[in-house]
XYZ file of C-alpha atoms in Angstrom:
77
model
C 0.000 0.000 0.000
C 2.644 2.703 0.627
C 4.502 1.618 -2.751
C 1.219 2.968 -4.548
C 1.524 6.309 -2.811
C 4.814 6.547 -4.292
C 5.650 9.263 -7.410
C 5.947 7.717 -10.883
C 10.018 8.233 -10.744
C 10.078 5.292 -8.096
C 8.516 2.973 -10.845
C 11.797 1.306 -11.159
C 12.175 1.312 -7.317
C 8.504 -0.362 -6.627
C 9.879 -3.044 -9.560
C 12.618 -3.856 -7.386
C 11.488 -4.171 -4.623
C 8.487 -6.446 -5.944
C 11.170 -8.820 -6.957
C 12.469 -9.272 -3.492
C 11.244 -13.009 -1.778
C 11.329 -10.974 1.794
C 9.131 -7.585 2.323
C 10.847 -5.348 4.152
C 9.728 -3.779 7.370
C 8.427 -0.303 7.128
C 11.680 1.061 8.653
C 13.489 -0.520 6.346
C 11.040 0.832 3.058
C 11.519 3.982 4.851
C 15.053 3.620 4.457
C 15.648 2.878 1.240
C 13.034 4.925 -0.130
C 15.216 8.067 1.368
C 18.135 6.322 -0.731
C 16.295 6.104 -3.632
C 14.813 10.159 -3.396
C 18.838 11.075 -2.653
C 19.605 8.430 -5.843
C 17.310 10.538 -7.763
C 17.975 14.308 -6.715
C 21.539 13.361 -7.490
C 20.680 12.172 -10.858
C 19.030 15.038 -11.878
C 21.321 17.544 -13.854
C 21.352 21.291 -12.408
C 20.901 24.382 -14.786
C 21.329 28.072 -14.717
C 18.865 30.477 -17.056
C 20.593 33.806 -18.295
C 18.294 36.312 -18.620
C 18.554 39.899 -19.664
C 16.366 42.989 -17.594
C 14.676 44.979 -19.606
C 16.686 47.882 -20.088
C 19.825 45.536 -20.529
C 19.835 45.211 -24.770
C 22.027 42.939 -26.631
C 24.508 44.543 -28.720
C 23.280 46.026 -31.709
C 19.856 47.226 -30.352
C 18.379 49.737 -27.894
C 20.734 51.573 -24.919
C 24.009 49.935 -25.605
C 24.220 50.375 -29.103
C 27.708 49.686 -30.640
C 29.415 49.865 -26.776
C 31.668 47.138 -25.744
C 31.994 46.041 -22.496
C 35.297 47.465 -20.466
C 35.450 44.938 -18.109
C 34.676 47.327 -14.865
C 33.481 50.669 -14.016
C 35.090 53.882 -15.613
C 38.649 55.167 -14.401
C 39.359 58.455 -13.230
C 41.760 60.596 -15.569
């Protein structure tokens, strides 16, 4: 009963452990279950969005027209 309460990325998980000859007791479930989410949170690749604000233009259009970038703010003569 608490396999079926399970998310459809433990599919392969409720598999497995359907194939075992001895249930496990529910602190043991518990415990491998917590593998399993850690198994799967690791699996899972990380990305990063770059996004531009709206006054931020990419070369060639709007505010910063033709500018290049100096590579920090503007020295003092």
């Amino acid at each position: 009963m608490a396999l079926n309460s399970l998310y459809a990325q433990f599919n392969q998980f409720k598999v497995s452990y359907n194939c075992q000859k001895d249930p496990w007791s529910l602190n043991e479930l518990i415990s491998h279950c917590v593998q399993e989410e850690e198994r799967l949170k690791s699996e899972q690749c990380e990305s990063a969005h770059f996004t531009l604000s709206s006054s931020e233009k990419v070369e060639g259009k709007g505010k910063y027209k033709g500018k290049q970038f100096s590579g920090g703010p503007p020295k003092k003569k």
